[in-house]
Amino acid sequence: MPGLWDASLKQLYFADYQTTFTADTLTIGQQYDVIADIEIGASLNSFAGEDRLVVTVTNLTTNQVVQTRTVPRSLQPSATVRRQQRVINFPALDATMVSDGDVLRATGSYRVSAGVNTDHDASQSGTTIAVN
């Protein structure tokens, strides 16, 4: 549970495309999703105007960024805790960036803006394997 004035990126994980099921592997040449569980405390959410989620997928085997998605959106303020599961769609894994057996990790940053108040949080997924 976040504090009253806190934004929290609670969890980040890879999922099979168009599902919320954890992906044990990601197939090269196929699309996939990253799921982000977010929470915004009631006081911050009372004035929340926008949030932004940035997710970067890194190939830990080669230490290269594979893909990045930035997902901003407008929010309707509400005097309650906001809990949502965000689905971030990623294009197919590019065979020039990953090889069979490479280890991948998603890293996310989350920002909520509420007038003059802004809060940030970050999280990392567990690892997954790229396969042919």
Short mmCIF file of N, CA and C in Angstrom, two decimals:
data_model
loop_
_atom_site.label_atom_id
_atom_site.label_comp_id
_atom_site.label_asym_id
_atom_site.label_seq_id
_atom_site.Cartn_x
_atom_site.Cartn_y
_atom_site.Cartn_z
N MET A 1 0.86 -1.18 0.00
CA MET A 1 0.00 0.00 0.00
C MET A 1 0.89 1.23 0.00
N PRO A 2 0.69 2.14 -0.94
CA PRO A 2 1.53 3.34 -0.98
C PRO A 2 1.13 4.32 0.12
N GLY A 3 2.07 5.20 0.47
CA GLY A 3 1.73 6.29 1.37
C GLY A 3 0.74 7.22 0.69
N LEU A 4 0.13 8.11 1.45
CA LEU A 4 -0.89 9.01 0.91
C LEU A 4 -0.40 9.83 -0.28
N TRP A 5 0.88 10.24 -0.26
CA TRP A 5 1.44 11.09 -1.31
C TRP A 5 2.44 10.34 -2.19
N ASP A 6 2.33 9.01 -2.25
CA ASP A 6 3.30 8.20 -2.98
C ASP A 6 2.71 7.58 -4.23
N ALA A 7 3.55 7.45 -5.24
CA ALA A 7 3.27 6.66 -6.43
C ALA A 7 4.19 5.45 -6.37
N SER A 8 3.70 4.30 -6.74
CA SER A 8 4.48 3.09 -6.60
C SER A 8 4.35 2.21 -7.84
N LEU A 9 5.49 1.78 -8.36
CA LEU A 9 5.54 0.76 -9.41
C LEU A 9 5.82 -0.55 -8.68
N LYS A 10 4.76 -1.25 -8.32
CA LYS A 10 4.84 -2.39 -7.42
C LYS A 10 5.52 -3.61 -8.03
N GLN A 11 5.26 -3.85 -9.30
CA GLN A 11 5.76 -5.06 -9.93
C GLN A 11 5.84 -4.86 -11.43
N LEU A 12 6.81 -5.49 -12.02
CA LEU A 12 7.01 -5.42 -13.47
C LEU A 12 7.38 -6.83 -13.93
N TYR A 13 6.70 -7.34 -14.96
CA TYR A 13 7.05 -8.67 -15.44
C TYR A 13 6.70 -8.83 -16.92
N PHE A 14 7.41 -9.76 -17.57
CA PHE A 14 7.15 -10.10 -18.97
C PHE A 14 5.92 -10.99 -19.03
N ALA A 15 5.13 -10.80 -20.09
CA ALA A 15 3.94 -11.63 -20.30
C ALA A 15 3.83 -12.00 -21.77
N ASP A 16 3.19 -13.14 -22.01
CA ASP A 16 2.89 -13.53 -23.39
C ASP A 16 1.98 -12.47 -23.99
N TYR A 17 2.10 -12.25 -25.28
CA TYR A 17 1.36 -11.20 -25.98
C TYR A 17 -0.14 -11.31 -25.74
N GLN A 18 -0.74 -10.20 -25.38
CA GLN A 18 -2.18 -10.05 -25.14
C GLN A 18 -2.70 -10.96 -24.02
N THR A 19 -1.82 -11.25 -23.05
CA THR A 19 -2.24 -11.96 -21.83
C THR A 19 -1.59 -11.25 -20.64
N THR A 20 -1.97 -11.67 -19.46
CA THR A 20 -1.27 -11.20 -18.26
C THR A 20 -0.55 -12.36 -17.58
N PHE A 21 -0.34 -13.43 -18.34
CA PHE A 21 0.36 -14.59 -17.81
C PHE A 21 1.87 -14.41 -17.97
N THR A 22 2.60 -14.69 -16.91
CA THR A 22 4.05 -14.55 -16.91
C THR A 22 4.67 -15.38 -18.02
N ALA A 23 5.59 -14.75 -18.76
CA ALA A 23 6.28 -15.45 -19.85
C ALA A 23 7.61 -16.02 -19.34
N ASP A 24 7.78 -17.32 -19.45
CA ASP A 24 9.03 -17.95 -19.06
C ASP A 24 10.12 -17.67 -20.09
N THR A 25 9.68 -17.55 -21.36
CA THR A 25 10.60 -17.24 -22.46
C THR A 25 9.91 -16.25 -23.39
N LEU A 26 10.70 -15.53 -24.18
CA LEU A 26 10.18 -14.66 -25.24
C LEU A 26 10.73 -15.16 -26.56
N THR A 27 9.85 -15.35 -27.52
CA THR A 27 10.26 -15.88 -28.82
C THR A 27 10.72 -14.74 -29.73
N ILE A 28 11.92 -14.89 -30.28
CA ILE A 28 12.47 -13.90 -31.20
C ILE A 28 11.56 -13.80 -32.41
N GLY A 29 11.22 -12.57 -32.82
CA GLY A 29 10.34 -12.35 -33.95
C GLY A 29 8.88 -12.28 -33.58
N GLN A 30 8.55 -12.41 -32.28
CA GLN A 30 7.16 -12.32 -31.86
C GLN A 30 6.97 -11.19 -30.85
N GLN A 31 5.75 -10.61 -30.86
CA GLN A 31 5.41 -9.55 -29.92
C GLN A 31 5.27 -10.12 -28.51
N TYR A 32 5.34 -9.22 -27.53
CA TYR A 32 5.17 -9.60 -26.13
C TYR A 32 4.68 -8.38 -25.36
N ASP A 33 4.30 -8.58 -24.13
CA ASP A 33 3.84 -7.49 -23.27
C ASP A 33 4.70 -7.44 -22.01
N VAL A 34 4.73 -6.26 -21.41
CA VAL A 34 5.27 -6.11 -20.06
C VAL A 34 4.11 -5.59 -19.21
N ILE A 35 3.90 -6.22 -18.07
CA ILE A 35 2.82 -5.85 -17.17
C ILE A 35 3.42 -5.06 -16.01
N ALA A 36 2.77 -3.92 -15.70
CA ALA A 36 3.21 -3.06 -14.60
C ALA A 36 2.04 -2.88 -13.63
N ASP A 37 2.25 -3.27 -12.39
CA ASP A 37 1.26 -3.03 -11.34
C ASP A 37 1.61 -1.70 -10.68
N ILE A 38 0.68 -0.74 -10.73
CA ILE A 38 0.95 0.59 -10.17
C ILE A 38 -0.06 0.91 -9.08
N GLU A 39 0.37 1.76 -8.14
CA GLU A 39 -0.52 2.29 -7.11
C GLU A 39 -0.19 3.77 -6.90
N ILE A 40 -1.23 4.54 -6.64
CA ILE A 40 -1.08 5.96 -6.31
C ILE A 40 -1.85 6.20 -5.01
N GLY A 41 -1.18 6.80 -4.03
CA GLY A 41 -1.82 7.09 -2.75
C GLY A 41 -2.98 8.05 -2.92
N ALA A 42 -3.94 8.00 -1.98
CA ALA A 42 -5.19 8.76 -2.09
C ALA A 42 -4.97 10.27 -2.17
N SER A 43 -4.04 10.83 -1.40
CA SER A 43 -3.82 12.28 -1.43
C SER A 43 -3.22 12.72 -2.76
N LEU A 44 -2.21 12.01 -3.22
CA LEU A 44 -1.61 12.34 -4.52
C LEU A 44 -2.63 12.14 -5.64
N ASN A 45 -3.40 11.08 -5.56
CA ASN A 45 -4.39 10.77 -6.58
C ASN A 45 -5.52 11.81 -6.60
N SER A 46 -5.75 12.50 -5.49
CA SER A 46 -6.79 13.53 -5.44
C SER A 46 -6.51 14.69 -6.39
N PHE A 47 -5.23 14.87 -6.73
CA PHE A 47 -4.83 15.97 -7.60
C PHE A 47 -4.13 15.49 -8.88
N ALA A 48 -4.05 14.18 -9.05
CA ALA A 48 -3.28 13.61 -10.17
C ALA A 48 -3.82 14.07 -11.51
N GLY A 49 -2.94 14.56 -12.36
CA GLY A 49 -3.33 15.01 -13.68
C GLY A 49 -2.78 14.14 -14.80
N GLU A 50 -1.60 13.53 -14.52
CA GLU A 50 -0.99 12.68 -15.54
C GLU A 50 0.01 11.74 -14.90
N ASP A 51 0.27 10.65 -15.59
CA ASP A 51 1.36 9.77 -15.20
C ASP A 51 2.13 9.38 -16.45
N ARG A 52 3.33 8.85 -16.22
CA ARG A 52 4.19 8.40 -17.33
C ARG A 52 4.94 7.16 -16.88
N LEU A 53 4.86 6.13 -17.70
CA LEU A 53 5.55 4.88 -17.45
C LEU A 53 6.56 4.67 -18.57
N VAL A 54 7.82 4.49 -18.21
CA VAL A 54 8.88 4.21 -19.18
C VAL A 54 9.42 2.82 -18.88
N VAL A 55 9.38 1.94 -19.88
CA VAL A 55 9.87 0.57 -19.71
C VAL A 55 10.95 0.31 -20.75
N THR A 56 12.09 -0.14 -20.26
CA THR A 56 13.23 -0.46 -21.12
C THR A 56 13.56 -1.93 -20.97
N VAL A 57 13.71 -2.62 -22.07
CA VAL A 57 14.11 -4.03 -22.06
C VAL A 57 15.60 -4.08 -22.43
N THR A 58 16.37 -4.71 -21.56
CA THR A 58 17.81 -4.80 -21.75
C THR A 58 18.23 -6.25 -21.93
N ASN A 59 19.13 -6.47 -22.88
CA ASN A 59 19.74 -7.77 -23.08
C ASN A 59 20.92 -7.84 -22.12
N LEU A 60 20.79 -8.62 -21.04
CA LEU A 60 21.86 -8.71 -20.05
C LEU A 60 23.07 -9.47 -20.57
N THR A 61 22.87 -10.31 -21.57
CA THR A 61 23.97 -11.08 -22.14
C THR A 61 24.94 -10.16 -22.90
N THR A 62 24.40 -9.17 -23.63
CA THR A 62 25.24 -8.27 -24.41
C THR A 62 25.32 -6.87 -23.80
N ASN A 63 24.54 -6.64 -22.75
CA ASN A 63 24.47 -5.33 -22.09
C ASN A 63 24.02 -4.23 -23.05
N GLN A 64 23.02 -4.55 -23.88
CA GLN A 64 22.46 -3.59 -24.83
C GLN A 64 20.97 -3.39 -24.58
N VAL A 65 20.52 -2.15 -24.75
CA VAL A 65 19.09 -1.88 -24.69
C VAL A 65 18.46 -2.44 -25.96
N VAL A 66 17.41 -3.24 -25.78
CA VAL A 66 16.73 -3.88 -26.90
C VAL A 66 15.57 -3.02 -27.38
N GLN A 67 14.73 -2.57 -26.45
CA GLN A 67 13.56 -1.76 -26.80
C GLN A 67 13.18 -0.88 -25.61
N THR A 68 12.59 0.28 -25.91
CA THR A 68 12.07 1.18 -24.87
C THR A 68 10.70 1.67 -25.30
N ARG A 69 9.79 1.71 -24.35
CA ARG A 69 8.45 2.28 -24.59
C ARG A 69 8.17 3.32 -23.52
N THR A 70 7.69 4.48 -23.93
CA THR A 70 7.25 5.53 -23.02
C THR A 70 5.75 5.68 -23.18
N VAL A 71 5.01 5.55 -22.07
CA VAL A 71 3.55 5.54 -22.13
C VAL A 71 2.99 6.60 -21.18
N PRO A 72 2.76 7.82 -21.69
CA PRO A 72 2.12 8.85 -20.86
C PRO A 72 0.60 8.74 -20.98
N ARG A 73 -0.10 9.25 -19.97
CA ARG A 73 -1.56 9.31 -20.07
C ARG A 73 -2.09 10.35 -19.10
N SER A 74 -3.27 10.85 -19.40
CA SER A 74 -3.98 11.78 -18.51
C SER A 74 -4.76 10.99 -17.48
N LEU A 75 -4.88 11.57 -16.28
CA LEU A 75 -5.61 10.92 -15.19
C LEU A 75 -6.76 11.79 -14.73
N GLN A 76 -7.83 11.18 -14.29
CA GLN A 76 -8.92 11.88 -13.63
C GLN A 76 -8.67 11.79 -12.13
N PRO A 77 -8.54 12.93 -11.43
CA PRO A 77 -8.31 12.89 -9.99
C PRO A 77 -9.44 12.16 -9.26
N SER A 78 -9.07 11.49 -8.20
CA SER A 78 -10.02 10.76 -7.36
C SER A 78 -9.43 10.67 -5.96
N ALA A 79 -10.25 10.81 -4.94
CA ALA A 79 -9.77 10.82 -3.56
C ALA A 79 -9.62 9.41 -2.99
N THR A 80 -9.30 8.46 -3.83
CA THR A 80 -9.10 7.08 -3.39
C THR A 80 -7.75 6.59 -3.87
N VAL A 81 -7.29 5.49 -3.30
CA VAL A 81 -6.07 4.85 -3.79
C VAL A 81 -6.35 4.30 -5.18
N ARG A 82 -5.43 4.55 -6.10
CA ARG A 82 -5.57 4.02 -7.47
C ARG A 82 -4.65 2.81 -7.59
N ARG A 83 -5.24 1.68 -7.95
CA ARG A 83 -4.49 0.45 -8.20
C ARG A 83 -4.87 -0.04 -9.58
N GLN A 84 -3.86 -0.18 -10.43
CA GLN A 84 -4.12 -0.60 -11.81
C GLN A 84 -3.01 -1.50 -12.30
N GLN A 85 -3.38 -2.34 -13.23
CA GLN A 85 -2.41 -3.16 -13.93
C GLN A 85 -2.31 -2.60 -15.34
N ARG A 86 -1.14 -2.08 -15.68
CA ARG A 86 -0.92 -1.50 -17.00
C ARG A 86 -0.27 -2.55 -17.89
N VAL A 87 -0.76 -2.64 -19.12
CA VAL A 87 -0.20 -3.56 -20.10
C VAL A 87 0.53 -2.74 -21.15
N ILE A 88 1.81 -2.97 -21.30
CA ILE A 88 2.62 -2.25 -22.28
C ILE A 88 2.97 -3.22 -23.39
N ASN A 89 2.44 -2.96 -24.58
CA ASN A 89 2.70 -3.83 -25.73
C ASN A 89 4.04 -3.48 -26.35
N PHE A 90 4.82 -4.50 -26.66
CA PHE A 90 6.11 -4.32 -27.32
C PHE A 90 6.07 -4.99 -28.69
N PRO A 91 6.76 -4.38 -29.68
CA PRO A 91 6.85 -5.03 -30.99
C PRO A 91 7.70 -6.30 -30.90
N ALA A 92 7.73 -7.03 -31.97
CA ALA A 92 8.47 -8.30 -32.00
C ALA A 92 9.94 -8.08 -31.64
N LEU A 93 10.50 -9.06 -30.93
CA LEU A 93 11.93 -9.02 -30.62
C LEU A 93 12.73 -9.12 -31.92
N ASP A 94 13.67 -8.23 -32.09
CA ASP A 94 14.48 -8.12 -33.30
C ASP A 94 15.67 -9.09 -33.22
N ALA A 95 15.78 -9.96 -34.21
CA ALA A 95 16.85 -10.95 -34.23
C ALA A 95 18.24 -10.32 -34.33
N THR A 96 18.33 -9.05 -34.72
CA THR A 96 19.64 -8.40 -34.75
C THR A 96 20.04 -7.88 -33.36
N MET A 97 19.10 -7.89 -32.41
CA MET A 97 19.38 -7.38 -31.06
C MET A 97 19.47 -8.49 -30.01
N VAL A 98 18.85 -9.64 -30.30
CA VAL A 98 18.86 -10.76 -29.35
C VAL A 98 19.14 -12.06 -30.09
N SER A 99 19.73 -12.98 -29.37
CA SER A 99 20.01 -14.31 -29.92
C SER A 99 19.41 -15.36 -29.00
N ASP A 100 19.25 -16.54 -29.53
CA ASP A 100 18.73 -17.65 -28.75
C ASP A 100 19.56 -17.83 -27.48
N GLY A 101 18.89 -17.84 -26.34
CA GLY A 101 19.57 -18.03 -25.06
C GLY A 101 19.96 -16.76 -24.34
N ASP A 102 19.79 -15.59 -24.95
CA ASP A 102 20.11 -14.33 -24.28
C ASP A 102 19.16 -14.10 -23.10
N VAL A 103 19.68 -13.46 -22.06
CA VAL A 103 18.90 -13.16 -20.86
C VAL A 103 18.41 -11.72 -20.94
N LEU A 104 17.10 -11.52 -20.73
CA LEU A 104 16.48 -10.20 -20.84
C LEU A 104 15.89 -9.77 -19.50
N ARG A 105 15.90 -8.44 -19.25
CA ARG A 105 15.27 -7.87 -18.06
C ARG A 105 14.57 -6.57 -18.46
N ALA A 106 13.40 -6.33 -17.87
CA ALA A 106 12.68 -5.06 -18.06
C ALA A 106 12.93 -4.18 -16.84
N THR A 107 13.17 -2.90 -17.09
CA THR A 107 13.34 -1.91 -16.03
C THR A 107 12.33 -0.80 -16.30
N GLY A 108 11.64 -0.37 -15.26
CA GLY A 108 10.61 0.65 -15.44
C GLY A 108 10.78 1.81 -14.49
N SER A 109 10.39 2.98 -14.97
CA SER A 109 10.28 4.16 -14.09
C SER A 109 8.86 4.68 -14.23
N TYR A 110 8.32 5.16 -13.11
CA TYR A 110 6.94 5.60 -13.07
C TYR A 110 6.89 6.98 -12.41
N ARG A 111 6.21 7.92 -13.05
CA ARG A 111 6.08 9.28 -12.52
C ARG A 111 4.62 9.68 -12.53
N VAL A 112 4.18 10.26 -11.42
CA VAL A 112 2.83 10.81 -11.32
C VAL A 112 2.97 12.30 -11.03
N SER A 113 2.27 13.14 -11.81
CA SER A 113 2.26 14.58 -11.61
C SER A 113 0.87 15.00 -11.13
N ALA A 114 0.86 15.77 -10.05
CA ALA A 114 -0.40 16.26 -9.47
C ALA A 114 -0.18 17.72 -9.09
N GLY A 115 -0.42 18.61 -10.04
CA GLY A 115 -0.14 20.03 -9.80
C GLY A 115 1.35 20.22 -9.57
N VAL A 116 1.73 20.81 -8.43
CA VAL A 116 3.14 21.03 -8.12
C VAL A 116 3.78 19.79 -7.50
N ASN A 117 3.00 18.79 -7.19
CA ASN A 117 3.49 17.57 -6.56
C ASN A 117 3.78 16.50 -7.61
N THR A 118 4.96 15.91 -7.50
CA THR A 118 5.37 14.84 -8.40
C THR A 118 6.04 13.75 -7.58
N ASP A 119 5.76 12.51 -7.92
CA ASP A 119 6.45 11.41 -7.25
C ASP A 119 6.91 10.41 -8.30
N HIS A 120 8.02 9.74 -7.99
CA HIS A 120 8.64 8.78 -8.91
C HIS A 120 8.86 7.46 -8.19
N ASP A 121 8.92 6.40 -8.97
CA ASP A 121 9.31 5.10 -8.45
C ASP A 121 9.93 4.30 -9.60
N ALA A 122 10.62 3.23 -9.25
CA ALA A 122 11.25 2.38 -10.27
C ALA A 122 11.17 0.93 -9.83
N SER A 123 11.26 0.03 -10.80
CA SER A 123 11.21 -1.40 -10.51
C SER A 123 11.88 -2.16 -11.64
N GLN A 124 12.28 -3.39 -11.36
CA GLN A 124 12.82 -4.28 -12.38
C GLN A 124 12.06 -5.59 -12.37
N SER A 125 11.99 -6.20 -13.54
CA SER A 125 11.37 -7.52 -13.65
C SER A 125 12.38 -8.57 -13.26
N GLY A 126 11.89 -9.78 -13.16
CA GLY A 126 12.80 -10.92 -13.12
C GLY A 126 13.36 -11.11 -14.52
N THR A 127 14.23 -12.06 -14.69
CA THR A 127 14.81 -12.29 -16.01
C THR A 127 13.98 -13.31 -16.80
N THR A 128 14.13 -13.24 -18.10
CA THR A 128 13.53 -14.23 -19.00
C THR A 128 14.55 -14.52 -20.11
N ILE A 129 14.29 -15.54 -20.86
CA ILE A 129 15.23 -16.01 -21.88
C ILE A 129 14.63 -15.80 -23.27
N ALA A 130 15.44 -15.29 -24.21
CA ALA A 130 15.03 -15.21 -25.61
C ALA A 130 15.27 -16.56 -26.28
N VAL A 131 14.27 -17.01 -27.05
CA VAL A 131 14.40 -18.29 -27.74
C VAL A 131 13.99 -18.15 -29.20
N ASN A 132 14.49 -19.04 -30.05
CA ASN A 132 14.10 -19.06 -31.46
C ASN A 132 12.74 -19.65 -31.63
#
